[in-house]
Amino acid sequence: GQQVMQIPQYQHVQEGEDFTTYCNSSTTLSNIQWYKQRPGGHPVFLIQLVKSGEVKKQKRLTFQFGEAKKNSSLHITATQTTDVGTYFCAGRRNNFNKFYFGSGTKLNVKP
Amino acid sequence: DAGITQSPRHKVTETGTPVTLRCHQTENHRYMYWYRQDPGHGLRLIHYSYGVKDTDKGEVSDGYSVSRSKTEDFLLTLESATSSQTSVYFCAISEPAGGHMNTEAFFGQGTRLTVV
């Protein structure tokens, strides 16, 4: 079964609106990574979170790792059409370098 | 983009035939992975390798085998293809840095496989 749950599956927003996707794991994670996949493309690494309660920002993107290291979120402020794509979280447990991907959130931004 | 090449990029095959997908890297990364991507399931790990001749199963390994005889190549074989194996297959590589396992994965362009 899915090791890491991700919601929502789809999100349609008007350009300028905010967007958030959430990931949850039933077990504690060592770290979590976030990837973006443009339509027809391959996943591209965005960021990695390691510490409990960690918050990182990349311009309009804010990433959080929960205190219990079981959940994470990605928030985009004031979406742009260039943000279109599917966002995946990938959680790693204490098992070599094997990551379990969430099912992804597909973001569509209407201009 | 990292030096990862998947071949073929597209393939249509018949049920019951064997199929081999190839992933070739020029980065000398130790870890290599095969994922399949299906709507609603995200990326699911099939097999991975942590060195030459060192491989292990992922979440959805049934019906698949892998081989890694040299650092740069990781082969995924479908022994007898079934329609349920119609999917997009991605290869990925990563390399632990500074003794840490927490490193990003670089993905290939993907192989679209259709089993009819």
XYZ file of N, CA and C in Angstrom:
681
model
N 0.819 -1.200 0.000
C 0.000 0.000 0.000
C 0.853 1.248 0.000
N 0.206 2.389 -0.162
C 0.919 3.652 -0.238
C 1.543 3.966 1.120
N 2.837 4.210 1.147
C 3.532 4.496 2.379
C 3.311 5.936 2.805
N 3.188 6.818 1.831
C 3.011 8.247 2.085
C 1.750 8.705 1.349
N 0.824 9.283 2.108
C -0.426 9.766 1.531
C -0.303 11.244 1.213
N -0.837 11.641 0.074
C -0.739 13.038 -0.347
C -2.111 13.524 -0.803
N -2.509 14.712 -0.333
C -3.770 15.333 -0.736
C -3.583 16.816 -0.988
N -4.435 17.405 -1.844
C -5.458 16.762 -2.666
C -4.834 16.126 -3.899
N -5.610 15.376 -4.651
C -5.106 14.761 -5.862
C -5.023 15.790 -6.984
N -5.999 16.696 -7.006
C -6.039 17.761 -8.010
C -6.364 19.089 -7.343
N -5.869 20.162 -7.933
C -6.196 21.494 -7.449
C -6.219 22.447 -8.636
N -7.352 23.101 -8.811
C -7.464 24.105 -9.867
C -7.578 25.469 -9.209
N -6.716 26.388 -9.551
C -6.736 27.716 -8.940
C -6.668 28.778 -10.020
N -7.126 29.957 -9.655
C -6.971 31.109 -10.525
C -5.586 31.690 -10.269
N -4.965 32.175 -11.294
C -3.645 32.775 -11.128
C -3.706 33.851 -10.045
N -2.742 33.811 -9.126
C -2.726 34.759 -8.025
C -3.235 34.170 -6.718
N -3.992 33.071 -6.806
C -4.455 32.400 -5.593
C -3.331 31.551 -5.006
N -3.494 31.200 -3.730
C -2.510 30.343 -3.074
C -2.859 28.873 -3.276
N -1.872 28.032 -3.022
C -2.032 26.581 -3.203
C -1.242 25.858 -2.118
N -1.838 24.786 -1.588
C -1.138 23.969 -0.603
C -1.393 22.496 -0.875
N -0.357 21.691 -0.758
C -0.474 20.245 -0.837
C 0.123 19.651 0.427
N -0.463 18.529 0.888
C -0.087 17.943 2.173
C 0.323 16.486 2.002
N 1.303 16.096 2.787
C 1.736 14.708 2.817
C 1.688 14.184 4.241
N 1.236 12.922 4.378
C 1.172 12.299 5.695
C 1.701 10.883 5.638
N 2.475 10.526 6.654
C 3.000 9.176 6.781
C 2.544 8.594 8.113
N 2.295 7.287 8.127
C 1.895 6.637 9.376
C 3.110 6.355 10.260
N 4.299 6.435 9.666
C 5.521 6.193 10.421
C 6.418 7.422 10.360
N 7.301 7.513 11.319
C 8.223 8.635 11.358
C 9.201 8.559 10.191
N 9.431 9.687 9.588
C 10.329 9.762 8.438
C 11.679 10.327 8.851
N 12.724 9.860 8.191
C 14.049 10.442 8.409
C 14.133 11.809 7.758
N 13.598 11.879 6.573
C 13.539 13.170 5.884
C 12.463 13.096 4.819
N 12.191 14.217 4.217
C 11.202 14.251 3.156
C 11.713 15.165 2.056
N 11.451 14.770 0.833
C 11.838 15.576 -0.307
C 10.590 15.968 -1.095
N 10.718 17.040 -1.846
C 9.641 17.482 -2.719
C 10.161 17.594 -4.150
N 9.323 17.151 -5.080
C 9.654 17.175 -6.497
C 8.518 17.810 -7.277
N 8.870 18.391 -8.425
C 7.878 18.934 -9.336
C 8.032 18.265 -10.691
N 6.908 17.894 -11.269
C 6.930 17.282 -12.600
C 6.036 18.100 -13.518
N 6.637 18.713 -14.520
C 5.850 19.442 -15.503
C 5.143 18.447 -16.422
N 4.031 18.852 -17.025
C 3.315 17.943 -17.946
C 4.252 17.393 -19.015
N 4.249 16.061 -19.140
C 5.099 15.409 -20.134
C 6.559 15.307 -19.749
N 6.908 15.774 -18.558
C 8.312 15.783 -18.137
C 8.617 14.751 -17.087
N 9.777 14.911 -16.467
C 10.196 14.005 -15.416
C 10.284 14.759 -14.095
N 10.209 14.065 -12.966
C 10.294 14.758 -11.673
C 11.630 15.466 -11.503
N 11.549 16.657 -10.945
C 12.745 17.453 -10.688
C 12.751 17.834 -9.209
N 13.870 17.640 -8.580
C 14.023 17.897 -7.145
C 13.828 19.371 -6.834
N 13.048 19.629 -5.771
C 12.858 21.002 -5.301
C 13.639 21.258 -4.019
N 13.423 20.401 -3.001
C 14.000 20.672 -1.700
C 13.966 19.420 -0.831
N 14.747 19.442 0.235
C 14.747 18.360 1.216
C 14.630 18.959 2.611
N 13.816 18.321 3.451
C 13.658 18.732 4.840
C 14.108 17.578 5.723
N 14.861 17.890 6.754
C 15.447 16.853 7.586
C 15.053 17.005 9.060
N 14.998 18.218 9.524
C 14.808 18.450 10.959
C 13.332 18.583 11.329
N 13.007 18.150 12.530
C 11.663 18.295 13.067
C 11.263 19.765 13.096
N 10.072 20.087 12.550
C 9.586 21.452 12.566
C 10.256 22.382 11.565
N 11.071 21.830 10.688
C 11.830 22.662 9.748
C 10.927 23.380 8.760
N 11.278 24.603 8.457
C 10.579 25.412 7.451
C 11.626 25.980 6.497
N 11.393 25.791 5.215
C 12.307 26.348 4.212
C 11.497 27.093 3.161
N 12.094 28.132 2.619
C 11.417 28.925 1.601
C 12.265 29.018 0.348
N 11.561 28.974 -0.793
C 12.183 29.214 -2.081
C 11.268 30.190 -2.802
N 11.580 31.462 -2.747
C 10.758 32.510 -3.370
C 9.317 32.372 -2.895
N 8.401 32.003 -3.748
C 6.987 31.914 -3.349
C 6.600 30.555 -2.745
N 7.547 29.646 -2.661
C 7.276 28.301 -2.152
C 7.752 28.184 -0.711
N 6.875 27.655 0.171
C 7.228 27.414 1.566
C 7.005 25.949 1.883
N 8.027 25.320 2.410
C 7.988 23.902 2.740
C 8.087 23.746 4.251
N 7.254 22.822 4.791
C 7.290 22.580 6.232
C 7.387 21.088 6.503
N 8.080 20.749 7.568
C 8.179 19.379 8.056
C 7.612 19.378 9.457
N 6.670 18.482 9.737
C 5.991 18.479 11.017
C 6.901 18.159 12.194
N 6.431 18.523 13.377
C 7.220 18.303 14.583
C 7.496 16.818 14.820
N 6.510 15.981 14.484
C 6.661 14.541 14.685
C 7.336 13.864 13.497
N 7.674 14.640 12.481
C 8.314 14.136 11.257
C 7.453 13.069 10.586
N 6.144 13.294 10.632
C 5.228 12.382 9.941
C 4.425 13.099 8.862
N 4.515 14.420 8.811
C 3.759 15.140 7.801
C 4.559 16.327 7.284
N 4.161 16.750 6.110
C 4.854 17.853 5.459
C 3.871 18.590 4.550
N 4.196 19.822 4.241
C 3.345 20.586 3.338
C 4.181 21.471 2.436
N 3.609 21.765 1.287
C 4.191 22.716 0.337
C 3.130 23.769 0.049
N 3.470 25.013 0.278
C 2.541 26.115 0.059
C 3.127 27.049 -0.990
N 2.323 27.368 -1.994
C 2.738 28.332 -3.014
C 1.887 29.587 -2.862
N 2.532 30.699 -2.702
C 1.834 31.981 -2.575
C 1.687 32.621 -3.951
N 0.486 33.129 -4.227
C 0.241 33.854 -5.476
C 0.707 33.052 -6.687
N 0.007 31.975 -6.980
C 0.412 31.069 -8.053
C 0.536 31.795 -9.393
N 1.403 31.245 -10.214
C 1.603 31.722 -11.574
C 1.417 30.547 -12.531
N 1.207 30.843 -13.804
C 0.997 29.744 -14.763
C 2.221 28.843 -14.861
N 3.365 29.369 -14.523
C 4.585 28.545 -14.548
C 4.617 27.519 -13.419
N 3.697 27.632 -12.454
C 3.640 26.665 -11.357
C 2.889 25.389 -11.736
N 2.278 25.383 -12.907
C 1.509 24.213 -13.355
C 2.384 22.965 -13.359
N 1.822 21.874 -12.865
C 2.549 20.612 -12.835
C 2.031 19.750 -11.695
N 2.703 18.637 -11.492
C 2.354 17.744 -10.388
C 3.464 17.800 -9.350
N 3.060 17.986 -8.107
C 4.014 18.093 -7.001
C 3.964 16.803 -6.188
N 5.135 16.235 -5.991
C 5.252 14.986 -5.237
C 6.082 15.204 -3.979
N 5.655 14.560 -2.902
C 6.530 14.435 -1.748
C 7.123 13.023 -1.790
N 8.264 12.870 -1.178
C 8.920 11.567 -1.110
C 9.545 11.439 0.269
N 9.071 10.469 1.023
C 9.553 10.294 2.389
C 10.506 9.128 2.496
N 11.528 9.324 3.294
C 12.519 8.268 3.511
C 12.456 7.801 4.965
N 12.405 6.513 5.130
C 12.517 5.937 6.464
C 13.938 5.440 6.631
N 14.224 4.839 7.769
C 15.602 4.404 8.023
C 15.912 3.150 7.232
N 16.026 3.276 5.938
C 16.223 2.101 5.087
C 17.015 2.505 3.857
N 18.284 2.593 4.011
C 19.172 2.958 2.918
C 18.708 4.247 2.270
N 18.751 4.282 0.987
C 18.394 5.504 0.285
C 17.133 5.276 -0.538
N 16.135 4.679 0.076
C 14.894 4.334 -0.607
C 13.808 5.306 -0.174
N 13.221 5.985 -1.135
C 12.171 6.961 -0.856
C 10.817 6.445 -1.310
N 9.780 6.748 -0.550
C 8.415 6.394 -0.899
C 7.688 7.656 -1.318
N 7.231 7.659 -2.560
C 6.577 8.836 -3.106
C 5.094 8.858 -2.775
N 4.588 10.064 -2.525
C 3.158 10.261 -2.451
C 2.556 10.163 -3.843
N 1.231 10.157 -3.914
C 0.554 9.998 -5.202
C 0.553 11.284 -6.025
N 0.970 12.378 -5.426
C 1.111 13.621 -6.168
C -0.134 14.492 -6.137
N 0.060 15.798 -6.264
C -1.026 16.763 -6.417
C -0.817 17.492 -7.729
N -1.816 17.374 -8.594
C -1.732 18.025 -9.901
C -2.322 19.421 -9.799
N -1.496 20.408 -10.061
C -1.919 21.807 -9.968
C -2.156 22.380 -11.355
N -3.345 22.952 -11.523
C -3.652 23.670 -12.756
C -3.922 25.128 -12.395
N -3.296 26.040 -13.092
C -3.451 27.470 -12.810
C -4.081 28.150 -14.022
N -5.225 28.736 -13.809
C -5.921 29.427 -14.894
C -5.479 30.885 -14.940
N -5.106 31.365 -16.137
C -4.628 32.757 -16.239
C -5.769 33.749 -16.120
N 20.567 19.115 -16.863
C 20.066 17.796 -16.455
C 21.231 16.829 -16.244
N 21.054 15.956 -15.242
C 22.073 14.944 -14.992
C 22.168 14.013 -16.185
N 23.341 13.360 -16.317
C 23.555 12.476 -17.456
C 22.870 11.145 -17.281
N 21.593 11.085 -17.533
C 20.834 9.840 -17.458
C 20.106 9.655 -18.773
N 20.259 8.489 -19.348
C 19.604 8.175 -20.620
C 18.812 6.901 -20.464
N 17.529 6.966 -20.804
C 16.698 5.780 -20.796
C 16.429 5.350 -22.235
N 16.458 4.049 -22.466
C 16.124 3.547 -23.787
C 15.371 2.226 -23.680
N 14.390 2.007 -24.567
C 13.885 2.987 -25.516
C 13.020 4.041 -24.811
N 12.625 5.067 -25.493
C 11.738 6.085 -24.921
C 10.277 5.669 -25.031
N 9.993 4.906 -26.083
C 8.637 4.401 -26.283
C 8.739 2.967 -26.771
N 7.812 2.131 -26.303
C 7.797 0.746 -26.786
C 6.392 0.200 -26.667
N 5.988 -0.493 -27.703
C 4.737 -1.239 -27.700
C 5.110 -2.706 -27.854
N 4.596 -3.537 -26.984
C 4.931 -4.949 -27.030
C 3.687 -5.782 -26.793
N 3.789 -7.052 -27.101
C 2.637 -7.936 -26.941
C 2.696 -8.660 -25.597
N 1.544 -8.965 -25.091
C 1.442 -9.730 -23.844
C 2.230 -11.025 -23.963
N 2.994 -11.318 -22.910
C 3.738 -12.565 -22.869
C 5.156 -12.466 -23.379
N 5.516 -11.352 -23.979
C 6.885 -11.219 -24.492
C 7.784 -10.608 -23.427
N 9.072 -10.938 -23.461
C 10.012 -10.300 -22.526
C 10.400 -8.916 -23.031
N 10.619 -8.008 -22.098
C 10.996 -6.641 -22.448
C 12.104 -6.189 -21.510
N 13.103 -5.533 -22.054
C 14.182 -4.975 -21.228
C 14.298 -3.489 -21.480
N 14.272 -2.735 -20.384
C 14.478 -1.293 -20.438
C 15.863 -1.001 -19.871
N 16.521 -0.019 -20.474
C 17.882 0.280 -20.059
C 17.975 1.692 -19.493
N 18.752 1.813 -18.425
C 19.071 3.123 -17.856
C 20.591 3.248 -17.841
N 21.082 4.305 -18.428
C 22.523 4.535 -18.518
C 22.845 5.887 -17.904
N 23.833 5.919 -17.003
C 24.225 7.175 -16.371
C 25.705 7.439 -16.574
N 26.029 8.719 -16.608
C 27.432 9.129 -16.766
C 27.925 9.890 -15.538
N 27.141 9.811 -14.431
C 27.462 10.581 -13.219
C 28.242 9.773 -12.186
N 28.386 8.476 -12.418
C 29.087 7.604 -11.467
C 28.391 7.565 -10.103
N 27.057 7.727 -10.111
C 26.298 7.649 -8.865
C 26.119 6.194 -8.463
N 26.185 5.968 -7.158
C 26.129 4.605 -6.662
C 24.728 3.999 -6.708
N 23.713 4.840 -6.394
C 22.354 4.320 -6.308
C 21.599 4.544 -7.614
N 20.892 3.510 -8.022
C 20.020 3.618 -9.195
C 18.683 2.972 -8.860
N 17.623 3.535 -9.437
C 16.268 3.114 -9.100
C 15.442 2.954 -10.361
N 14.468 2.072 -10.292
C 13.423 2.003 -11.298
C 12.080 2.247 -10.619
N 11.339 3.215 -11.183
C 9.993 3.517 -10.721
C 9.022 3.334 -11.881
N 7.761 3.074 -11.528
C 6.707 3.152 -12.509
C 5.722 4.225 -12.060
N 5.175 4.927 -13.028
C 4.234 6.005 -12.732
C 2.907 5.725 -13.402
N 1.873 5.669 -12.572
C 0.522 5.423 -13.055
C -0.411 6.449 -12.437
N -1.443 6.854 -13.154
C -2.386 7.850 -12.625
C -2.937 7.441 -11.265
N -2.895 8.361 -10.311
C -3.434 8.088 -8.989
C -2.510 7.345 -8.056
N -1.363 6.901 -8.573
C -0.431 6.133 -7.743
C 0.915 6.827 -7.562
N 1.118 7.912 -8.224
C 2.409 8.570 -8.099
C 3.513 7.714 -8.673
N 4.642 7.735 -8.007
C 5.808 6.959 -8.425
C 5.989 5.811 -7.438
N 6.001 4.607 -7.952
C 6.176 3.443 -7.090
C 7.487 2.754 -7.433
N 8.249 2.455 -6.400
C 9.563 1.867 -6.576
C 9.450 0.388 -6.936
N 10.126 0.017 -8.012
C 10.106 -1.371 -8.465
C 11.303 -2.133 -7.881
N 12.478 -1.677 -8.203
C 13.735 -2.219 -7.699
C 14.729 -1.065 -7.577
N 15.732 -1.281 -6.761
C 16.814 -0.318 -6.723
C 18.145 -1.042 -6.550
N 19.211 -0.313 -6.803
C 20.549 -0.881 -6.695
C 21.424 0.077 -5.899
N 22.224 -0.495 -5.000
C 23.133 0.321 -4.198
C 24.579 0.027 -4.515
N 24.811 -0.609 -5.658
C 26.159 -0.879 -6.126
C 26.112 -1.955 -7.184
N 27.259 -2.172 -7.814
C 27.324 -3.209 -8.851
C 26.963 -4.557 -8.244
N 26.039 -5.204 -8.872
C 25.528 -6.525 -8.470
C 24.739 -6.501 -7.155
N 24.523 -5.324 -6.586
C 23.738 -5.192 -5.350
C 22.396 -4.565 -5.664
N 21.346 -5.386 -5.540
C 20.008 -4.869 -5.838
C 19.040 -5.326 -4.756
N 17.915 -4.653 -4.699
C 16.896 -5.005 -3.719
C 15.522 -4.640 -4.270
N 14.493 -5.272 -3.692
C 13.139 -5.061 -4.173
C 12.543 -3.779 -3.611
N 11.617 -3.228 -4.395
C 10.854 -2.090 -3.940
C 9.428 -2.510 -3.607
N 8.507 -1.571 -3.789
C 7.097 -1.817 -3.422
C 6.370 -2.748 -4.383
N 6.717 -2.672 -5.669
C 5.951 -3.387 -6.687
C 6.887 -4.198 -7.581
N 7.624 -5.128 -7.000
C 8.666 -5.849 -7.733
C 8.173 -7.091 -8.471
N 6.988 -7.579 -8.166
C 6.517 -8.815 -8.807
C 6.418 -8.633 -10.315
N 6.984 -9.603 -11.045
C 6.938 -9.550 -12.505
C 8.103 -8.805 -13.127
N 9.002 -8.269 -12.284
C 10.151 -7.511 -12.757
C 11.444 -8.084 -12.179
N 12.493 -8.010 -12.959
C 13.824 -8.324 -12.458
C 14.774 -7.241 -12.940
N 15.906 -7.127 -12.255
C 16.886 -6.096 -12.613
C 18.278 -6.696 -12.605
N 19.169 -5.997 -13.281
C 20.570 -6.384 -13.221
C 21.438 -5.145 -13.324
N 22.552 -5.200 -12.615
C 23.515 -4.097 -12.671
C 24.915 -4.707 -12.666
N 25.452 -4.875 -13.860
C 26.755 -5.497 -14.020
C 27.876 -4.460 -14.022
N 27.528 -3.202 -14.210
C 28.498 -2.122 -14.111
C 27.815 -0.864 -13.590
N 28.599 0.030 -13.061
C 28.066 1.201 -12.377
C 27.090 1.979 -13.231
N 27.396 2.125 -14.505
C 26.624 3.042 -15.340
C 25.324 2.494 -15.890
N 25.115 1.182 -15.814
C 23.921 0.603 -16.432
C 23.061 -0.162 -15.442
N 21.748 0.094 -15.520
C 20.780 -0.601 -14.675
C 19.643 -1.041 -15.588
N 19.475 -2.350 -15.717
C 18.497 -2.895 -16.643
C 17.267 -3.391 -15.891
N 16.108 -3.100 -16.447
C 14.842 -3.584 -15.904
C 14.231 -4.540 -16.916
N 13.926 -5.759 -16.485
C 13.359 -6.760 -17.382
C 11.977 -7.181 -16.915
N 11.052 -7.167 -17.857
C 9.742 -7.743 -17.642
C 9.795 -9.114 -18.280
N 9.773 -10.145 -17.462
C 10.003 -11.498 -17.967
C 8.940 -11.911 -18.975
N 7.698 -11.566 -18.678
C 6.565 -11.906 -19.549
C 5.542 -10.785 -19.383
N 5.600 -9.835 -20.275
C 4.830 -8.602 -20.107
C 3.320 -8.859 -20.025
N 2.662 -8.119 -19.148
C 1.201 -8.181 -19.025
C 0.633 -6.769 -19.208
N -0.646 -6.696 -19.482
C -1.274 -5.398 -19.730
C -1.183 -4.489 -18.495
N -1.138 -5.101 -17.311
C -1.050 -4.304 -16.082
C 0.316 -3.621 -15.938
N 1.253 -4.010 -16.767
C 2.570 -3.380 -16.737
C 2.683 -2.224 -17.736
N 1.594 -1.918 -18.413
C 1.545 -0.704 -19.214
C 1.689 0.487 -18.283
N 2.711 1.307 -18.535
C 3.015 2.379 -17.590
C 4.113 3.262 -18.175
N 4.432 4.310 -17.433
C 5.626 5.094 -17.728
C 6.674 4.714 -16.693
N 7.843 4.338 -17.169
C 8.907 3.878 -16.287
C 10.004 4.937 -16.214
N 10.364 5.277 -14.988
C 11.433 6.252 -14.772
C 12.602 5.601 -14.063
N 13.768 5.922 -14.533
C 14.998 5.577 -13.853
C 15.461 6.801 -13.076
N 16.082 6.578 -11.931
C 16.619 7.682 -11.145
C 17.956 7.266 -10.564
N 18.791 8.260 -10.268
C 20.095 8.005 -9.660
C 20.283 8.939 -8.475
N 21.099 8.507 -7.528
C 21.473 9.385 -6.432
C 22.809 8.924 -5.862
N 23.449 9.822 -5.134
C 24.756 9.518 -4.572
C 24.836 10.093 -3.177
N 25.021 9.261 -2.155
C 25.202 9.796 -0.808
C 26.390 10.750 -0.773
N 26.256 11.821 -0.037
C 27.315 12.819 0.022
C 27.710 13.061 1.466
N 28.991 13.122 1.716
C 29.470 13.430 3.059
C 29.028 12.418 4.090
N 28.842 11.167 3.675
C 28.404 10.156 4.625
C 26.917 10.171 4.885
N 26.189 11.098 4.246
C 24.757 11.204 4.454
C 24.005 10.503 3.336
N 22.904 9.878 3.703
C 22.055 9.235 2.719
C 21.037 10.214 2.153
N 20.988 11.395 2.719
C 19.930 12.336 2.349
C 20.314 13.154 1.137
N 20.210 12.553 -0.023
C 20.559 13.283 -1.235
C 19.431 13.177 -2.247
N 19.406 14.131 -3.138
C 18.335 14.187 -4.115
C 18.504 13.114 -5.172
N 17.402 12.788 -5.806
C 17.417 11.856 -6.923
C 17.263 12.635 -8.222
N 17.999 12.195 -9.229
C 17.892 12.762 -10.577
C 17.193 11.732 -11.449
N 16.194 12.189 -12.178
C 15.383 11.276 -12.970
C 15.721 11.362 -14.453
N 15.577 10.207 -15.103
C 15.664 10.174 -16.548
C 14.383 10.686 -17.180
N 14.346 10.685 -18.515
C 13.215 11.239 -19.248
C 11.998 10.324 -19.271
N 12.180 9.066 -18.904
C 11.047 8.141 -18.862
C 10.932 7.290 -20.118
N 10.340 6.114 -19.929
C 10.030 5.202 -21.038
C 8.549 4.878 -20.965
N 7.847 5.150 -22.043
C 6.421 4.839 -22.093
C 6.259 3.455 -22.693
N 5.794 2.506 -21.900
C 5.635 1.123 -22.338
C 4.152 0.785 -22.418
N 3.768 0.245 -23.563
C 2.393 -0.199 -23.756
C 2.402 -1.685 -24.060
N 1.655 -2.452 -23.295
C 1.550 -3.888 -23.499
C 0.159 -4.184 -24.042
N 0.125 -4.734 -25.254
C -1.188 -4.964 -25.903
C -1.504 -6.460 -25.980
